Coordinates of C-alpha atoms and ligand atoms in Angstrom, one line a residue:
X137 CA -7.9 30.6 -15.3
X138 CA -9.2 31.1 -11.9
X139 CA -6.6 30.6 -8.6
X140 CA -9.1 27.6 -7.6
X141 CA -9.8 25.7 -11.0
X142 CA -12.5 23.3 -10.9
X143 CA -11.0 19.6 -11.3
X144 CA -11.6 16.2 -12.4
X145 CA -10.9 12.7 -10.5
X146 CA -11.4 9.9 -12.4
X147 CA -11.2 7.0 -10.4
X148 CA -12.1 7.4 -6.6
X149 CA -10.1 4.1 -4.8
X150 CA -7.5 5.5 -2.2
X151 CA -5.6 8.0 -4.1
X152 CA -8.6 9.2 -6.1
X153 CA -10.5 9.8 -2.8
X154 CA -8.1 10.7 -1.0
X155 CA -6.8 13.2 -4.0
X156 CA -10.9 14.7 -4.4
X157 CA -10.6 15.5 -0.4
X158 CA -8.1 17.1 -1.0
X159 CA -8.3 19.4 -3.3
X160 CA -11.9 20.0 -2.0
X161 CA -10.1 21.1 1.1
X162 CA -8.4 23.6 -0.9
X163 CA -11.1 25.3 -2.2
X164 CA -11.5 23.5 -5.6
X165 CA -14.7 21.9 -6.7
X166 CA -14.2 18.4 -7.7
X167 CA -16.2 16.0 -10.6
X168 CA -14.8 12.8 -9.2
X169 CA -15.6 9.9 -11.4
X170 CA -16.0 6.1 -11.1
X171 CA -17.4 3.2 -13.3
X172 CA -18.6 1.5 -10.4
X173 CA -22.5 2.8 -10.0
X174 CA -22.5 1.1 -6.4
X175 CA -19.5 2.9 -5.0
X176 CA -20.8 6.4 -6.8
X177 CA -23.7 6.1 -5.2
X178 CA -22.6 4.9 -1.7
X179 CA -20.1 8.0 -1.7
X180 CA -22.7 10.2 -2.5
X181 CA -25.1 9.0 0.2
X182 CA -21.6 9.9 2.3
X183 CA -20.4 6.3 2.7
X184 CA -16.4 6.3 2.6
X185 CA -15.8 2.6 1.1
X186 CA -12.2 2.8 2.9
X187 CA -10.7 2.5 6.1
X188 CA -8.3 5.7 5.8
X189 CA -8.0 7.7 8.8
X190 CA -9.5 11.4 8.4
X191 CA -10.6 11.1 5.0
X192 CA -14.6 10.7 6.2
X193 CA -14.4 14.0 7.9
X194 CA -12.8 15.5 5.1
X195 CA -14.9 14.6 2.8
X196 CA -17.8 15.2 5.0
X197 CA -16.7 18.8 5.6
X198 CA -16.2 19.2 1.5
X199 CA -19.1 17.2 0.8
X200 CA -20.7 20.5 -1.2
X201 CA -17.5 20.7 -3.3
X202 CA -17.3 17.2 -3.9
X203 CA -19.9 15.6 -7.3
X204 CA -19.6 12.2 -7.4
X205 CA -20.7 10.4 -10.7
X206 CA -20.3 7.6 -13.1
X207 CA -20.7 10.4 -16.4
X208 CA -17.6 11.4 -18.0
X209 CA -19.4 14.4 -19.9
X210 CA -19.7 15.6 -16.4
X211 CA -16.5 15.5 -15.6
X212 CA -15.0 16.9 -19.1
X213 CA -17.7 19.6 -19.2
X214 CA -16.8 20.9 -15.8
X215 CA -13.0 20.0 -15.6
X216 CA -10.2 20.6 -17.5
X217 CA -7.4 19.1 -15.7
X218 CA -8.5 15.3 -15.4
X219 CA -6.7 13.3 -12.8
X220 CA -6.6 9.5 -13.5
X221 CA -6.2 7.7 -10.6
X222 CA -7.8 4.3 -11.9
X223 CA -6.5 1.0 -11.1
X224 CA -3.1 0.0 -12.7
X225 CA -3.2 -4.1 -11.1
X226 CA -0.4 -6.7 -12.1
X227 CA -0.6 -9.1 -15.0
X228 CA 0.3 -12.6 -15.4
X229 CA 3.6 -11.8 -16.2
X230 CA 4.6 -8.9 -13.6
X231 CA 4.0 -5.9 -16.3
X232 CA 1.6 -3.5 -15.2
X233 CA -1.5 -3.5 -16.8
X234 CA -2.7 -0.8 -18.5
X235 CA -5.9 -1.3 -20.2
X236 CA -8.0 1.1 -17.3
X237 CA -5.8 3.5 -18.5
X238 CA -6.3 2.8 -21.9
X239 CA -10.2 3.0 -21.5
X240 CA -9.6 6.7 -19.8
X241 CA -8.0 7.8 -22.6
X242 CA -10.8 6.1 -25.2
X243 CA -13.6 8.1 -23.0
X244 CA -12.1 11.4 -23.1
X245 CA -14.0 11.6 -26.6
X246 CA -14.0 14.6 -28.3
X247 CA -11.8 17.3 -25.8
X248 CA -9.2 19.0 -26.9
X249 CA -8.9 21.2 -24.5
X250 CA -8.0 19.1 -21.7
X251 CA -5.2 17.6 -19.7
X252 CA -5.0 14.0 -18.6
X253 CA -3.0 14.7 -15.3
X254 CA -1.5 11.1 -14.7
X255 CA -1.5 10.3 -10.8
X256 CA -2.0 6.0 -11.4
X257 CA 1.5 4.6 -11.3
X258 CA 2.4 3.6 -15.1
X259 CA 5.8 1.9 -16.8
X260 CA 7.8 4.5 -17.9
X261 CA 6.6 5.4 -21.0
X262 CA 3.2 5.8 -20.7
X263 CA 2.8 9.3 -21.3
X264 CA 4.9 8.4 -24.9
X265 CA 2.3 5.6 -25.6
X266 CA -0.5 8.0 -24.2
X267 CA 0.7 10.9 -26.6
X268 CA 0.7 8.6 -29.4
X269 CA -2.8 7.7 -28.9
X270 CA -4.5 11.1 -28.2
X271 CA -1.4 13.8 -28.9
X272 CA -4.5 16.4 -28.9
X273 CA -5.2 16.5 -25.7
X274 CA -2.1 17.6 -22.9
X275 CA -0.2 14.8 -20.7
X276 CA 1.1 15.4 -17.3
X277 CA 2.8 12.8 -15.0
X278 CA 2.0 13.4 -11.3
X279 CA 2.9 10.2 -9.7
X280 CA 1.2 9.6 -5.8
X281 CA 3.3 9.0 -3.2
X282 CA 0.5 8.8 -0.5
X283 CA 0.8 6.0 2.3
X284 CA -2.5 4.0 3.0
X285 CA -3.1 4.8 6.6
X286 CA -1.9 8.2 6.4
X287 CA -2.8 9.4 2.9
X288 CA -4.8 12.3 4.2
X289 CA -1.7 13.6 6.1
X290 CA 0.7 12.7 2.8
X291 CA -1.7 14.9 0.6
X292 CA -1.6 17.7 3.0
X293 CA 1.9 17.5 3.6
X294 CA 3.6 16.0 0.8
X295 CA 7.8 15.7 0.8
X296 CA 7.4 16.2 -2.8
X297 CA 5.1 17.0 -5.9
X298 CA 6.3 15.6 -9.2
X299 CA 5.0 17.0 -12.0
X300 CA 6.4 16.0 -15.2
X301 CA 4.6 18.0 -18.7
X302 CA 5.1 17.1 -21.9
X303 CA 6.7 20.2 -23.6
X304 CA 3.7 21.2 -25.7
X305 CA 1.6 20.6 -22.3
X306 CA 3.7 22.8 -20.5
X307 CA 1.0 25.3 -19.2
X308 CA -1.0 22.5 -18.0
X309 CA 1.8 21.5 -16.2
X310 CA 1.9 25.1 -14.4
X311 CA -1.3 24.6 -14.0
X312 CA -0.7 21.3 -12.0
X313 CA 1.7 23.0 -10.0
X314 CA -0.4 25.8 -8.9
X315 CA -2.9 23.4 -7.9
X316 CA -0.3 22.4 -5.0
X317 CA 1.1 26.1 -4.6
X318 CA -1.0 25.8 -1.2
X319 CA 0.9 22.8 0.8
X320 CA 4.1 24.5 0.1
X321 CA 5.9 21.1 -0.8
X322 CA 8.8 21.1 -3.2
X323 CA 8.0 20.5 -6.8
X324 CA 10.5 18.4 -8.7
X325 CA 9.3 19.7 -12.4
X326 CA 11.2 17.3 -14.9
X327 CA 10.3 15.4 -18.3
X328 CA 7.5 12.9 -18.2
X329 CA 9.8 9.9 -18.3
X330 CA 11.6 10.9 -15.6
X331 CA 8.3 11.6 -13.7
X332 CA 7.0 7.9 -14.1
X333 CA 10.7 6.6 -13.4
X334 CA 10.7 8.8 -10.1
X335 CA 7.4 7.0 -8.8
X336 CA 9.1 3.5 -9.8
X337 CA 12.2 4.2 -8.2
X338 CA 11.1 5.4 -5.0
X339 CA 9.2 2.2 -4.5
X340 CA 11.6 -0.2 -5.9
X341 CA 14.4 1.4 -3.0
X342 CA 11.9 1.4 -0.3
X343 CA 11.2 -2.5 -0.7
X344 CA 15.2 -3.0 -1.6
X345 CA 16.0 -0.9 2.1
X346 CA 12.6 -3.6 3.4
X347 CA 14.5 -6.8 1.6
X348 CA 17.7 -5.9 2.6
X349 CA 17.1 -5.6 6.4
X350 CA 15.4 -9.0 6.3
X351 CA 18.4 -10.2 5.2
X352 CA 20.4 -8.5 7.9
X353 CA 17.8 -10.4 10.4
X354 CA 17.9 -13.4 8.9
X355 CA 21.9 -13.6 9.0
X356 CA 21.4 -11.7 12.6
X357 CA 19.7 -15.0 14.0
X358 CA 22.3 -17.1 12.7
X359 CA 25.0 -15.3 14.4
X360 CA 23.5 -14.1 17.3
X361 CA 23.0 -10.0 16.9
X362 CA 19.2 -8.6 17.8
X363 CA 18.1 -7.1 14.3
X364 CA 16.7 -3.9 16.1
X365 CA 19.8 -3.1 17.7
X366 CA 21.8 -3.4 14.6
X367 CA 18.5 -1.3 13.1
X368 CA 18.9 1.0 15.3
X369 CA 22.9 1.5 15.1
X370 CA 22.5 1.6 11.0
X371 CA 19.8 4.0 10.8
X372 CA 21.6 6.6 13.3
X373 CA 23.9 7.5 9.6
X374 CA 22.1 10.2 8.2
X375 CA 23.2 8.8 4.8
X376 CA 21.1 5.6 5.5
X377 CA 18.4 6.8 7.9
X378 CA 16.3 5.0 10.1
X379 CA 12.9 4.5 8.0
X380 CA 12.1 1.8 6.4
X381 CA 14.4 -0.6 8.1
X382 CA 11.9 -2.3 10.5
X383 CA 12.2 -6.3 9.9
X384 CA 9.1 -8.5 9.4
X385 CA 7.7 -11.1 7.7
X386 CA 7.7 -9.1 3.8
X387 CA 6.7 -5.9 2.2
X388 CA 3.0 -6.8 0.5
X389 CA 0.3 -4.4 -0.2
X390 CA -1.6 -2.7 -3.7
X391 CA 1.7 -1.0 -4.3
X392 CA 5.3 -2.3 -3.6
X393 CA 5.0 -6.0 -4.8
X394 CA 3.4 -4.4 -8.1
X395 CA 5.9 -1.6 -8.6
X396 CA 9.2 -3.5 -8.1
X397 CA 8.0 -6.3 -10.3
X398 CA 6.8 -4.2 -13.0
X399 CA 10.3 -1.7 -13.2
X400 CA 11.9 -5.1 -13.6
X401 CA 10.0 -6.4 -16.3
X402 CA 10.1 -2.9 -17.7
X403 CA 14.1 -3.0 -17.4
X404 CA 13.7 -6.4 -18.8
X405 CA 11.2 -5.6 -21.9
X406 CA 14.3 -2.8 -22.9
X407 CA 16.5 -5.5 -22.6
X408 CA 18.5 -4.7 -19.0
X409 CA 18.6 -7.6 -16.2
X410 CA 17.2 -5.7 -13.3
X411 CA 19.5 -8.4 -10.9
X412 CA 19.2 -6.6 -7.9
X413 CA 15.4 -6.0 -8.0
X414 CA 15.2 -9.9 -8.6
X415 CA 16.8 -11.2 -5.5
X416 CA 14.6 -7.8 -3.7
X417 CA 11.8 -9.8 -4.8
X418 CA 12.9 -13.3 -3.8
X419 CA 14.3 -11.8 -0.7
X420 CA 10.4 -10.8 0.6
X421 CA 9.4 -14.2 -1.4
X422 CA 11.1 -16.5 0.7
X423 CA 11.0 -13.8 4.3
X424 CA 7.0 -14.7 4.2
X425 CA 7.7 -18.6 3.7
X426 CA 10.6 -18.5 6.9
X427 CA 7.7 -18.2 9.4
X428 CA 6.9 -21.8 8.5
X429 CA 9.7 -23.0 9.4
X430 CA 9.7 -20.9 12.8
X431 CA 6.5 -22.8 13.8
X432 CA 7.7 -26.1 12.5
X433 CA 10.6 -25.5 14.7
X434 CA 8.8 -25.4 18.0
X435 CA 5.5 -27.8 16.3
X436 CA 7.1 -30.5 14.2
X437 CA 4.1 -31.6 11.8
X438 CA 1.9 -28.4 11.7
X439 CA -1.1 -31.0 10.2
X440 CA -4.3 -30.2 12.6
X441 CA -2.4 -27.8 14.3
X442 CA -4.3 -24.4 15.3
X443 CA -2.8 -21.5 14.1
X444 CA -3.7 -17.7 15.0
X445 CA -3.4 -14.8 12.6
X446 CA -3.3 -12.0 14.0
X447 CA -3.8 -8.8 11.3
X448 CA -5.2 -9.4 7.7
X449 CA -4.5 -5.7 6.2
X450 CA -1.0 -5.3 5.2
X451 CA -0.1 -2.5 7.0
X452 CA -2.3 -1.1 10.0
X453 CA -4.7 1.4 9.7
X454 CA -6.0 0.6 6.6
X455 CA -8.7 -2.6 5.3
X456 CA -6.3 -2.9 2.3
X457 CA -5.5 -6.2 1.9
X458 CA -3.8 -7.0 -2.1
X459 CA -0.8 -8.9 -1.8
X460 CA -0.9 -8.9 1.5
X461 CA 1.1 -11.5 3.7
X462 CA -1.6 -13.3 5.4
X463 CA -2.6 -14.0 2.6
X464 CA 0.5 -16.1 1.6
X465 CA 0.5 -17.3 5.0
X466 CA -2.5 -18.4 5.4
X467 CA -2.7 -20.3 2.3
X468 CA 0.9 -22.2 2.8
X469 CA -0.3 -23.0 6.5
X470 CA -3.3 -24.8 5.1
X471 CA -1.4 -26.1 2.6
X472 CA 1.0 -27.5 5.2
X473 CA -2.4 -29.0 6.9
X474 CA -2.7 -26.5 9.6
X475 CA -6.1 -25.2 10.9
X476 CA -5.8 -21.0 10.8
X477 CA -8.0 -18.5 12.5
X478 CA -7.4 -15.3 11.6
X479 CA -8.2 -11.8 13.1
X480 CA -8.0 -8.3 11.9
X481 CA -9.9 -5.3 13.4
X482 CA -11.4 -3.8 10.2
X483 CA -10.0 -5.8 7.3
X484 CA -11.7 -9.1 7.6
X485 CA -14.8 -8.8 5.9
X486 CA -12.5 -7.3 2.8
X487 CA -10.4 -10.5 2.9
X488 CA -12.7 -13.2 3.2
X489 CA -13.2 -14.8 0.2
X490 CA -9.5 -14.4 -0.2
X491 CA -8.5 -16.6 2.4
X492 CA -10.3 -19.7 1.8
X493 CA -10.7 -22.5 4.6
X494 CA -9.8 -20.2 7.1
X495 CA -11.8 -19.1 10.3
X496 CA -12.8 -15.3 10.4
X497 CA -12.8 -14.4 13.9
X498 CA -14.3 -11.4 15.7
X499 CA -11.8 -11.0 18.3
X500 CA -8.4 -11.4 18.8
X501 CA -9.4 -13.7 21.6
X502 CA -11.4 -15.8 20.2
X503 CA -8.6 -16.4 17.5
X504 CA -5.7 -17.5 20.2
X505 CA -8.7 -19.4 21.9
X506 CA -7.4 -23.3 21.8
X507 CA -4.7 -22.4 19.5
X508 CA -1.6 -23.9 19.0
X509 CA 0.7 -20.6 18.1
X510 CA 0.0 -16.9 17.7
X511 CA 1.7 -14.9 14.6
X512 CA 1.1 -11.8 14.3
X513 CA 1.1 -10.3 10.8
X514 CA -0.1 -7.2 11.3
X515 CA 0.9 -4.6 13.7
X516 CA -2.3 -3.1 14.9
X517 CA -1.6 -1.2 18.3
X518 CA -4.7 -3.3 19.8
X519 CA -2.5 -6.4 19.5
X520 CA 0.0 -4.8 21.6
X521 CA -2.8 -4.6 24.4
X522 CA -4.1 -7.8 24.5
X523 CA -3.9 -9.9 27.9
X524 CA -1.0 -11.8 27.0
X525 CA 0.4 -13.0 30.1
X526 CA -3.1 -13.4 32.2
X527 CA -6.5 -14.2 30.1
X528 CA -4.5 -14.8 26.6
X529 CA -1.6 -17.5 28.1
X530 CA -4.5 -19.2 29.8
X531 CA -6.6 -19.6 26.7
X532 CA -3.7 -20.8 24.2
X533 CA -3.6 -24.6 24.3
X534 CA 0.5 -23.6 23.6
X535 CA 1.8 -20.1 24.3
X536 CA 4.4 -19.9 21.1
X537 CA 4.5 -16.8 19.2
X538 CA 6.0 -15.9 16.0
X539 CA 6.1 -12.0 15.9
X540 CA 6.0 -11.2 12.4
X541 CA 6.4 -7.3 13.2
X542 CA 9.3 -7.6 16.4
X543 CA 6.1 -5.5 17.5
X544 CA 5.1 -7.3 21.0
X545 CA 6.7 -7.1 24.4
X546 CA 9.2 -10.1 24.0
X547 CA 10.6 -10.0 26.9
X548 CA 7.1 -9.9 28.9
X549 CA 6.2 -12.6 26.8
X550 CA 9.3 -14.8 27.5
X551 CA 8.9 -14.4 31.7
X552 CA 5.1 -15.4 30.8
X553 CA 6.0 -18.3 30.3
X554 CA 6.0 -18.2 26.4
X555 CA 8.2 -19.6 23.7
X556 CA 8.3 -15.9 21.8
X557 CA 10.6 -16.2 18.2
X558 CA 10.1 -12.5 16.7
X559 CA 12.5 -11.8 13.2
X560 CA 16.4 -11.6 13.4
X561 CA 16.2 -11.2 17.3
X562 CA 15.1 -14.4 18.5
X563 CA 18.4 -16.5 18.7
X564 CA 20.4 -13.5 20.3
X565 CA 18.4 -13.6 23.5
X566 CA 19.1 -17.6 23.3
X567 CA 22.2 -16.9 22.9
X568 CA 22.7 -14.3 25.5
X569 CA 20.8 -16.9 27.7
Ligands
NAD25 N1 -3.2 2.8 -2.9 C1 -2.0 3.4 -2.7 O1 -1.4 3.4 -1.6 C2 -1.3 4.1 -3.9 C3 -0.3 5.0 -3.6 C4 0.4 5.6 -4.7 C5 0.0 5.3 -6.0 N2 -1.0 4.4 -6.2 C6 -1.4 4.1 -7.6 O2 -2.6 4.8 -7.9 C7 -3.4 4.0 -8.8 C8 -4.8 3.8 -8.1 O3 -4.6 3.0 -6.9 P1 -5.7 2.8 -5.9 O4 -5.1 2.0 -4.7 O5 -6.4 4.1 -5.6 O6 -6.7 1.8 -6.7 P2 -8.2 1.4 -6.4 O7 -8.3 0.0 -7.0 O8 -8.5 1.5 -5.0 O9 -9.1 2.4 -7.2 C9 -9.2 2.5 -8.6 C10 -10.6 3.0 -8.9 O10 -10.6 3.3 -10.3 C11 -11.9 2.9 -10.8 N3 -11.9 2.8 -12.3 C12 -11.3 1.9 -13.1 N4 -11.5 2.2 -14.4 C13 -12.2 3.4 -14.4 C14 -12.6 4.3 -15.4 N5 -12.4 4.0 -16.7 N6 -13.2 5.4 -15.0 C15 -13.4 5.7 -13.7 N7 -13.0 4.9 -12.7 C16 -12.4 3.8 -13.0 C17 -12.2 1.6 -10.1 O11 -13.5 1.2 -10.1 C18 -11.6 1.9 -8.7 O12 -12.7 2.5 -7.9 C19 -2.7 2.7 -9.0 O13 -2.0 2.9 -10.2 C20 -1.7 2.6 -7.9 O14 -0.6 1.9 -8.2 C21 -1.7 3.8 -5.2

């Protein structure tokens, strides 16, 4: 086998795009396919359907490597290693749902001499179910661990490559790993299981580390500590570390709320209680609800009320917006008979028939025009910049902000003139005051 086999990508959303640049970029040629005949053609024109920093350029530099189509044959007849990156959304009842996968497997038709190289995230297990179904053809696990807004940089520079082979696909797993030899990451080479349990794992800690600061905050305002500071004081431990400890308003997003609920129903189906990743999940629940309450504190009845929403996507840097808070949000506020405008820089167009009777606004000014409270959801540098204390204060008919993301200049904002409640800080300053 040449140094620089040819691959296959079935399934270009962000990790397969993300996962065709990439390999493009080191020298591969890449059959990426997708089902949808809109998006095929729209990424062949050169149209990049995300908003994922770098990724146009990258593709537009590999755009000769790259053959974007809606043919399996083409794929199989040019690839042997095929990496699935389809969709892997929650059902109904929290387990992940498998039937894209499924349908992968059913259109790999007659080859033999191939190797499904799992990158979707799957139950643990998969690759047992997957070898039951088609035991002819080789099975690798090679969970993604990319981050929306800086996937391209993730795929360059990974922390680590999994790659789980089944032991009769063992030289497709070598194969998986030379693929990555490049980006000089460590490779964690393990059992399959193990592979899909690593990818579940890693999630389900990051949104228990997310959960468990909220919790820190949320006690924090009651006693009068500033959430940061204690942040900041916890994650100087090198045996905690300071990612992934930044309060807010809940972890959403394709992947975390997904993850953690399907390794608990996993744990659950195989008869463990998965207590802890229950209360994780109620935790982030219940963090997205407490900004209620934070306007109703300051707003009594929130009926006719204006509310701003400022940021859609869950995270910045990326038009992603599954499971994302505003979503919540802006559905409980309408529910609590509020009027919501809501902002986002490139998400809004994504979200929009998402977020029901709410106002889409172009600006961030025209959403804290006349309104009654500002929260911002999202923490898109912009937001940071607005006029807060000049244009912005004069415009809101009542300069209160709930800052989901402890992300604006509070204390700016307080000698404004503003009433400014951010997450696990806001009662020390009272306090201190
Ligand atoms: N988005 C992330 O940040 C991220 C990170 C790590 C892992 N993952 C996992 O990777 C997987 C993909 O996530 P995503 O965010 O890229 O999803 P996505 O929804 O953006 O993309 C999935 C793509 O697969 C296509 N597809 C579905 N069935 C197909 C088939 N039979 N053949 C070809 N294409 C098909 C869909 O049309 C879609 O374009 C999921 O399992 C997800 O949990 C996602």
């Amino acid at each position: 086998m040449s140094e620089r086999e040819p691959i296959g990508v079935i399934g270009v959303g962000w990790v397969g795009l993300v996962t065709a640049a990439g390999f493009a970029e080191l020298g591969h040629q890449v059959y990426a396919r997708d089902i949808l005949q809109d998006k095929v053609d729209a990424l062949s024109r050169g149209e990049v359907p995300i908003h994922e920093p770098g990724l146009p350029e990258l593709l537009e530099k590999n755009r000769e490597r790259i053959h974007f189509t809606t043919d399996m044959g083409e794929v199989i007849q040019n690839a042997q290693l095929l990496f699935c990156c389809v969709d892997t959304p929650p059902t109904y009842s929290g387990d992940a749902d498998l039937s894209r996968v499924e349908r992968v497997v059913e259109e790999l038709g007659e080859s033999t001499d191939h190797a499904l190289v799992m990158k979707s995230t799957v139950p643990v297990g998969t690759g047992r179910w997957i070898q039951r179904l088609r035991s002819d053809v080789g099975y690798v696990s090679c969970p993604e661990f990319l981050k929306e807004g800086a996937a391209v940089a993730d795929f360059m520079k990974p922390d680590r490559v999994v790659v789980g082979a089944r032991p009769d696909s063992a030289e497709f797993g070598d194969r998986v790993e030379k693929l990555y030899e490049p980006l000089s990451a460590p490779i964690v080479r393990t059992d399959v299981a193990s592979a899909e349990m690593i990818k579940l794992a890693s999630n389900a800690f990051l949104a228990t580390k997310i959960s468990f600061i909220n919790e820190i905050a949320n006690v924090s305002e009651e006693l009068g500590a500033d959430v940061e500071e204690v942040a900041r004081g916890m994650g100087l431990d090198e045996r905690i570390g300071p990612h992934f400890l930044r309060a807010g308003i809940g972890y959403g997003g394709s992947c975390f709320p997904k993850d953690v609920s399907a390794l608990k129903q996993l744990a659950g189906n195989s008869g463990y209680h998965f207590q802890l990743l229950s209360s994780v999940i109620e935790v982030n629940e219940l963090q997205k609800r407490r900004t209620i309450g934070k306007l109703q504190k300051h707003l009594g009845s929130l009926v006719d009320r204006e509310i701003a929403l400022l940021g859609v996507a869950f995270k910045p840097n990326t038009d992603d917006v599954r499971e994302a808070t505003a979503l919540v949000l802006a559905h409980r506020l309408i529910g609590e008979g509020a009027s919501v405008r809501i902002h986002d820089p490139v998400a809004l167009d994504r979200a929009s028939e998402l977020l029901g009777a709410t106002r889409l606004c172009r600006t961030a000014e025209e959403a804290l025009d006349g309104a009654d409270a500002a929260v911002l959801v999202t923490e898109w540098p912009e937001y940071r910049e607005l006029d807060w204390t000049g244009a912005i204060k004069d415009s809101m008919r009542n300069p209160l902000v709930v800052d989901g993301r402890n992300f604006l200049d509070d204390e700016a904002l307080r000698a404004a003139g503003y009433t400014y409640e951010g997450i696990g800080r806001s009662t020390a300053s009272a306090v201190e005051a």
